XYZ file of N, CA and C in Angstrom:
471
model
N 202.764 67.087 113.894
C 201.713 68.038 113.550
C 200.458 67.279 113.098
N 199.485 67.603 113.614
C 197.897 66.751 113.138
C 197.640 67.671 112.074
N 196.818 67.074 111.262
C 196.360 67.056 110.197
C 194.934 67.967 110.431
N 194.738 68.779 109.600
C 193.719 69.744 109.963
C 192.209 69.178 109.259
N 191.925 67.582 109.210
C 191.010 67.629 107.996
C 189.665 67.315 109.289
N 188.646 67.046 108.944
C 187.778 66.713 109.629
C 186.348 66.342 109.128
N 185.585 65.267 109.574
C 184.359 64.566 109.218
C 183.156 66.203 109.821
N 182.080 66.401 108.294
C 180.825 67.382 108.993
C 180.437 67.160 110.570
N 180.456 65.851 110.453
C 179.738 65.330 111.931
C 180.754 65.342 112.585
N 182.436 65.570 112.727
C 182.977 65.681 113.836
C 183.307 67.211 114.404
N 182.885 67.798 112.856
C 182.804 69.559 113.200
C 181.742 70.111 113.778
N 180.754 69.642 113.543
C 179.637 70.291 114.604
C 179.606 69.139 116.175
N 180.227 68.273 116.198
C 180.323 67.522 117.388
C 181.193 68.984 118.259
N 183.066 69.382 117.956
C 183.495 70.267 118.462
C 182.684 71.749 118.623
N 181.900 72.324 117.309
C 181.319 73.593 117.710
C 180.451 73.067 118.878
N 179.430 71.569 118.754
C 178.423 71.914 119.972
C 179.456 71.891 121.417
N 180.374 70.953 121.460
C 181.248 71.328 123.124
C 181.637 72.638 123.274
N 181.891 73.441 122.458
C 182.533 75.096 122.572
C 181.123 75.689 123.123
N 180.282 75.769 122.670
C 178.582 76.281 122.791
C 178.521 75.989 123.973
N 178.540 74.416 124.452
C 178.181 73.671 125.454
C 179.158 74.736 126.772
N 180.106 74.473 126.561
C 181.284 74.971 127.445
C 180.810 76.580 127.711
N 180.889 77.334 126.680
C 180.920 78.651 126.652
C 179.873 79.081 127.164
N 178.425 78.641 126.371
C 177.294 79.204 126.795
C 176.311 78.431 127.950
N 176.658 77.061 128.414
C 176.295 76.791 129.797
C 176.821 76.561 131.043
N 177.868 75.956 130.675
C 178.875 75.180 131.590
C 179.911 76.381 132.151
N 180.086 76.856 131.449
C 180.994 78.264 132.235
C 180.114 79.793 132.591
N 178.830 79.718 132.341
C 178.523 80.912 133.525
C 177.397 79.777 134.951
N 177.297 78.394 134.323
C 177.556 77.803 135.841
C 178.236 77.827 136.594
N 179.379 76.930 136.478
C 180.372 77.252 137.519
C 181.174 78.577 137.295
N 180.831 80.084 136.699
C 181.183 81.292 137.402
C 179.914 81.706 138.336
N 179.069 81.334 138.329
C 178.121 81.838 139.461
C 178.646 80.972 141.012
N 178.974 79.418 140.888
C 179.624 79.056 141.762
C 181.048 79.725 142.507
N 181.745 79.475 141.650
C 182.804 80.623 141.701
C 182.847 81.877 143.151
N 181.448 82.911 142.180
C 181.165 83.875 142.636
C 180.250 83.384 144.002
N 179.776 82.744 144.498
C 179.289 82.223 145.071
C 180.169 81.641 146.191
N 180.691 81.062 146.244
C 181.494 80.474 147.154
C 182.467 81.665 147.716
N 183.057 82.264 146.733
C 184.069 83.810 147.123
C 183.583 84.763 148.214
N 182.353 84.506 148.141
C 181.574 85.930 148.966
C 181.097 85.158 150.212
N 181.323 83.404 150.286
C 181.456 83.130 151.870
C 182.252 83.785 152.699
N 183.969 83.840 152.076
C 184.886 84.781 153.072
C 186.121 84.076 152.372
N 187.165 83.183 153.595
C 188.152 82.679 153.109
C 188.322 81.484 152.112
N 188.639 81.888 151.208
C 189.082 81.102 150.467
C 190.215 80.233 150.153
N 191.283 80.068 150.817
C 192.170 79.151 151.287
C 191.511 77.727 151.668
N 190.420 78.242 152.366
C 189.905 76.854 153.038
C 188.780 76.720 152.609
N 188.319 77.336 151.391
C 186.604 76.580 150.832
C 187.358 75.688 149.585
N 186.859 74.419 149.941
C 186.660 73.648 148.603
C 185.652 73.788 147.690
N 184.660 74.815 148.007
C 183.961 74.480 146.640
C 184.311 75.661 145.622
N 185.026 76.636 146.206
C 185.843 77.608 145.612
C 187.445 77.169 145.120
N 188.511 76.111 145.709
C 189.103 75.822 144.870
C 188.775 74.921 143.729
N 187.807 73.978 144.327
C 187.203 72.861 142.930
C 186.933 73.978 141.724
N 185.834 74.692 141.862
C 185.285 75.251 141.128
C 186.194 76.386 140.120
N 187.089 77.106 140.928
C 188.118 77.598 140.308
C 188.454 77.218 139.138
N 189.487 75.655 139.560
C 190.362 74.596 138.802
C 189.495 74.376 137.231
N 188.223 74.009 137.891
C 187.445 73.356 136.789
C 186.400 74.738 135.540
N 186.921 75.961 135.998
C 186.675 77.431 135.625
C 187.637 77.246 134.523
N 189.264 77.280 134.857
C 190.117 77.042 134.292
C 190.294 75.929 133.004
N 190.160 74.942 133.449
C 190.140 73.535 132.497
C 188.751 74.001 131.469
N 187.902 74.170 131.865
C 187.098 75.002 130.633
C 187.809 76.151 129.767
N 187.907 76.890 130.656
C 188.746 78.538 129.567
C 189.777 77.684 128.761
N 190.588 76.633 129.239
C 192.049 76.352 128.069
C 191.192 75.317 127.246
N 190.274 74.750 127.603
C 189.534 73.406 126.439
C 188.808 75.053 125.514
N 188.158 75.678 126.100
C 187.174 77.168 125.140
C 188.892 77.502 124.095
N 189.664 77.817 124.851
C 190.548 78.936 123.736
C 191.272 77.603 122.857
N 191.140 76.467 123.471
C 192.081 75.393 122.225
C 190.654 75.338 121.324
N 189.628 75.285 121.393
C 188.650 75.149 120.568
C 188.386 76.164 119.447
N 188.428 77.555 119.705
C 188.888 78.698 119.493
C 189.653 78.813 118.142
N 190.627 78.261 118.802
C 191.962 78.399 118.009
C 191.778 77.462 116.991
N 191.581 76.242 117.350
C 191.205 74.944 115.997
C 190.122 75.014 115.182
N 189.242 75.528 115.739
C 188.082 75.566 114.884
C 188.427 76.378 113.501
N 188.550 77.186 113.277
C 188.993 78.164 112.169
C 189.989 77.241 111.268
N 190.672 76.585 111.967
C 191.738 75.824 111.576
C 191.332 74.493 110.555
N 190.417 74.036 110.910
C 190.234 72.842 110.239
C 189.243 73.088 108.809
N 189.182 71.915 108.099
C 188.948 71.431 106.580
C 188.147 70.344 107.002
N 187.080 71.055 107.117
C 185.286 70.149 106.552
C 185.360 69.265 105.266
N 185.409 68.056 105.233
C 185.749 67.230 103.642
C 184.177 66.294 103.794
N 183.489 66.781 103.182
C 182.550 66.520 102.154
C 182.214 65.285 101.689
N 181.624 63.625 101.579
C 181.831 62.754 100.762
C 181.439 63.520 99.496
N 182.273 62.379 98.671
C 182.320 63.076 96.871
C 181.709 61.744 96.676
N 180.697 61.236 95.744
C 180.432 60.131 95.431
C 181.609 59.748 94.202
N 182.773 60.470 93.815
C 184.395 59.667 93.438
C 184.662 58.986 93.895
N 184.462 58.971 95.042
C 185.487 58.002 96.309
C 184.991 56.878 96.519
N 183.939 57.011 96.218
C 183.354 55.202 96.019
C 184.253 54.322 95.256
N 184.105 52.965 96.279
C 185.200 51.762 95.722
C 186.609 52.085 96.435
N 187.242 53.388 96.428
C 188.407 53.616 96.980
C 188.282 54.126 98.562
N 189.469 53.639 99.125
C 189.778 54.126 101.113
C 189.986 55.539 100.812
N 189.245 56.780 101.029
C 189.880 57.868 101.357
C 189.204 58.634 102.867
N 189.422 59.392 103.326
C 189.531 60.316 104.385
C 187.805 60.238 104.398
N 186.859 59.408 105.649
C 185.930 59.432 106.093
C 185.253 58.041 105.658
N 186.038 57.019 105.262
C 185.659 55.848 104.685
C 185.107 55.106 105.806
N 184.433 53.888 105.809
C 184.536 53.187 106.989
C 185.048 52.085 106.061
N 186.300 51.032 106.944
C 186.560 50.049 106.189
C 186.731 48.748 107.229
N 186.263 47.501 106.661
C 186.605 46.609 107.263
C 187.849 45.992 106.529
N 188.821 45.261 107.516
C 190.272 45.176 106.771
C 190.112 43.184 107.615
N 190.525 42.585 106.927
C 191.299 41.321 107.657
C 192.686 40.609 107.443
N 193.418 39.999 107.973
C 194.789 39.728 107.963
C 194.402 38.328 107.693
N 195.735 37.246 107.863
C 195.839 35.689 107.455
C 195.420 35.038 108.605
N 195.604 35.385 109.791
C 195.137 34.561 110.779
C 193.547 34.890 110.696
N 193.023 35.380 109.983
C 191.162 35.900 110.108
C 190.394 36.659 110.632
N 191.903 37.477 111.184
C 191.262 38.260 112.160
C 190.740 40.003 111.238
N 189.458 40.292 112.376
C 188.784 41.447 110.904
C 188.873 42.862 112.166
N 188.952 43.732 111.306
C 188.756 45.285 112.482
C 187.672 45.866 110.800
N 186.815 46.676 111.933
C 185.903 47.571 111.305
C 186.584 48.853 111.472
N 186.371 50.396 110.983
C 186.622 51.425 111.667
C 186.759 52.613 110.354
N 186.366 53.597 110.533
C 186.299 54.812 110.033
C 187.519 55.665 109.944
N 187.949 55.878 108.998
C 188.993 56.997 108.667
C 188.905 58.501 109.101
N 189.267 59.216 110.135
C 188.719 60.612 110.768
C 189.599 61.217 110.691
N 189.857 62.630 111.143
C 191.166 63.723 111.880
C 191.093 63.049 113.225
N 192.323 64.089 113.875
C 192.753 63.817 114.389
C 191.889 64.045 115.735
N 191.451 65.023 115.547
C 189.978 65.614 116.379
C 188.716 64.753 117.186
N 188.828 63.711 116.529
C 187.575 62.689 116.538
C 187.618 61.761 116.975
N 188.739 61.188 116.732
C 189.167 59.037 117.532
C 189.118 59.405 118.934
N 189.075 60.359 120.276
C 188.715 60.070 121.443
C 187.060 59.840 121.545
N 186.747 58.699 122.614
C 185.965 58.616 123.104
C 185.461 57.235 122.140
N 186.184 57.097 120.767
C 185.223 56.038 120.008
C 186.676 54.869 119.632
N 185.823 53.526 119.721
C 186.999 52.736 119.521
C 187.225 52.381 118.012
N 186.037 52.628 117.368
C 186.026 52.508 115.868
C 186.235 53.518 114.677
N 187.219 54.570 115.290
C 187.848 55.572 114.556
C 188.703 55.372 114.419
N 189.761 55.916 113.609
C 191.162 55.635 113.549
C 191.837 57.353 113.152
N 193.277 57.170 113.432
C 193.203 58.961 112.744
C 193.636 58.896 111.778
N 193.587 59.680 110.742
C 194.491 59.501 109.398
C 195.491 59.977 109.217
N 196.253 60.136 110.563
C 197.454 60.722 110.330
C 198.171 58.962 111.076
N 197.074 58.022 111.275
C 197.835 56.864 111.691
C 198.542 55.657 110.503
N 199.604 55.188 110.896
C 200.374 53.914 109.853
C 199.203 53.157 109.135
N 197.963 52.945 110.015
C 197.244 51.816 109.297
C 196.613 52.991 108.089
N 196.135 54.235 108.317
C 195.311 54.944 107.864
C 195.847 55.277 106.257
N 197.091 55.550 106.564
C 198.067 56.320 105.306
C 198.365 54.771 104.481
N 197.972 53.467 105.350
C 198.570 52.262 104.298
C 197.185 52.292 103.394
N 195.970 52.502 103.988
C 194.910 52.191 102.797
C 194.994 53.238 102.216
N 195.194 54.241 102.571
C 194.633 55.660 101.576
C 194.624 55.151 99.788
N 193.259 55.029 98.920
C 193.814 55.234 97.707
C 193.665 53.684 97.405
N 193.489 52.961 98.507
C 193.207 51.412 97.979
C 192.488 51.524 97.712
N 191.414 49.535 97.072
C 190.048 49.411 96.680
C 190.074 48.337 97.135
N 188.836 47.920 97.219
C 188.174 46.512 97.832
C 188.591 45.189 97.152
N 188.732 44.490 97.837
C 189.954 43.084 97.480
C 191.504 43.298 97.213
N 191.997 44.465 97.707
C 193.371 45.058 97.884
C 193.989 44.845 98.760
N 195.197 43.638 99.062
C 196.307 43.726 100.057
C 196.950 44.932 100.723
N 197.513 45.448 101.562
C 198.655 45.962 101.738
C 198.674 46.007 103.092
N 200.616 46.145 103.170
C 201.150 46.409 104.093
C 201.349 47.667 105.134
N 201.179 47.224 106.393
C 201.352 48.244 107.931
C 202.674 47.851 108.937
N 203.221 49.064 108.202
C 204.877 48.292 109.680
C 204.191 48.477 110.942
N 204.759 47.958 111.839
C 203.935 47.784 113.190
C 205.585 47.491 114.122
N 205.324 47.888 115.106
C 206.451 47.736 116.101
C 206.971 46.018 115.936
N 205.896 45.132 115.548
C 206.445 43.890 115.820
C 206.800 43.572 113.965
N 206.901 44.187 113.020
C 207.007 43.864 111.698
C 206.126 44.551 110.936
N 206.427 43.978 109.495
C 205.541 44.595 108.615
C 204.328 43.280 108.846
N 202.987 43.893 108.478
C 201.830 43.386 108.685
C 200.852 43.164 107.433
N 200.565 41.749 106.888
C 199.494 42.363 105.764
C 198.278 42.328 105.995
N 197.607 43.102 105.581
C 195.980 42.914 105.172
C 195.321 43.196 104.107
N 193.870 42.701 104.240
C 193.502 42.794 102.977
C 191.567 43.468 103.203
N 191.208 43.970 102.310
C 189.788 45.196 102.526
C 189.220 44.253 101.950
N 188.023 43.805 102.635
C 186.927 43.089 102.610
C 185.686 44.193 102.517
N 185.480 45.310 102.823
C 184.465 46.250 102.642
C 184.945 48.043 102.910
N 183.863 48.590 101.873
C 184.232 49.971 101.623
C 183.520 50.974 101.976
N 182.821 51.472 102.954
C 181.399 52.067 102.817
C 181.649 53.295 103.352
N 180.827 54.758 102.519
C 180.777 56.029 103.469
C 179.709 56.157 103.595
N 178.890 56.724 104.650
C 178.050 57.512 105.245
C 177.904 58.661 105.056
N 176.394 58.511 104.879
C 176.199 60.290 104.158
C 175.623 61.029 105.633
C-alpha cells in the first residue's frame, strides 16, 4: 500500500495532468475519434483504432487521478524539521568507499520521471527518517546491510 503523503509541488504537478488530460487532451482526441468514425469502416481505420486506445489510456490515467487526488496529504515544510530527515527533505548521504547520492524524500506519486527523488515508502527513506546531519545509519539492501552517513540537510520552500 503507498503512502498517501505528498510534496505542494507534487500536488499541483498531478491536479495540472488531470486539467491537462481532462480539459485538453481528451476533447482532442474525442473530436478525432468522432472524426475518423464518420469516414465509414472502422475495422480498418487506424486513426480510429489509435485514437480510440489512446481515448481510453486517458479516461483510466483521468479516473486513477480522480480517485487519488482526494486521497492524498499535502505536508507543508514546518521550519521544526530543520536539522532533521523528514518527509520532503533533500539529503545528501555518503558511504565508506566515498561514494555520495543527493535526492529528496517524496510520496509515492512523484519519483517517476525524476532520478533525484526517492519514495518514502523506500528502505533508504524509512532508514533516515528522524536522523540529523553527521548521523550514520544503516540500509539492508539485497547484497547486505549498508552504512551511511548525512553530509547535508536542506528543504525547499
Amino acid at each position: 500500500m503507498k503512502t498517501n503523503l505528498i510534496t505542494p509541488e507534487g500536488y499541483r504537478k498531478l491536479q495540472q495532468e488531470h486539467d491537462h488530460l481532462w480539459f485538453e487532451k481528451r476533447p482532442e482526441i474525442t473530436k478525432i475519434v468522432n472524426w475518423a468514425a464518420s469516414l465509414g469502416d472502422r475495422s480498418e481505420n487506424a486513426d480510429y483504432t489509435f485514437n480510440k486506445r489512446l481515448l481510453r489510456q486517458i479516461d483510466r490515467r483521468v479516473r486513477y487521478l480522480r480517485k487519488r487526488l482526494p486521497d492524498l496529504k499535502v505536508i507543508e515544510y514546518d521550519p521544526q524539521q530543520a536539522g532533521k530527515v523528514y518527509f520532503g527533505a533533500w539529503v545528501e548521504i555518503e558511504n565508506d568507499e566515498g561514494e555520495t547520492k543527493f535526492f529528496r524524500i517524496v510520496g509515492p506519486d512523484e519519483i517517476y520521471e525524476r532520478n533525484d527523488y526517492i519514495s518514502i515508502d523506500s528502505p533508504m527513506a524509512r532508514a533516515l527518517l528522524g536522523k540529523s546531519l553527521d548521523d550514520d545509519f544503516m540500509v539492508k539492501t539485497p547484497q547486505g546491510d549498508a552504512q551511511w552517513y548525512i553530509n547535508r540537510i536542506e528543504y525547499q520552500a
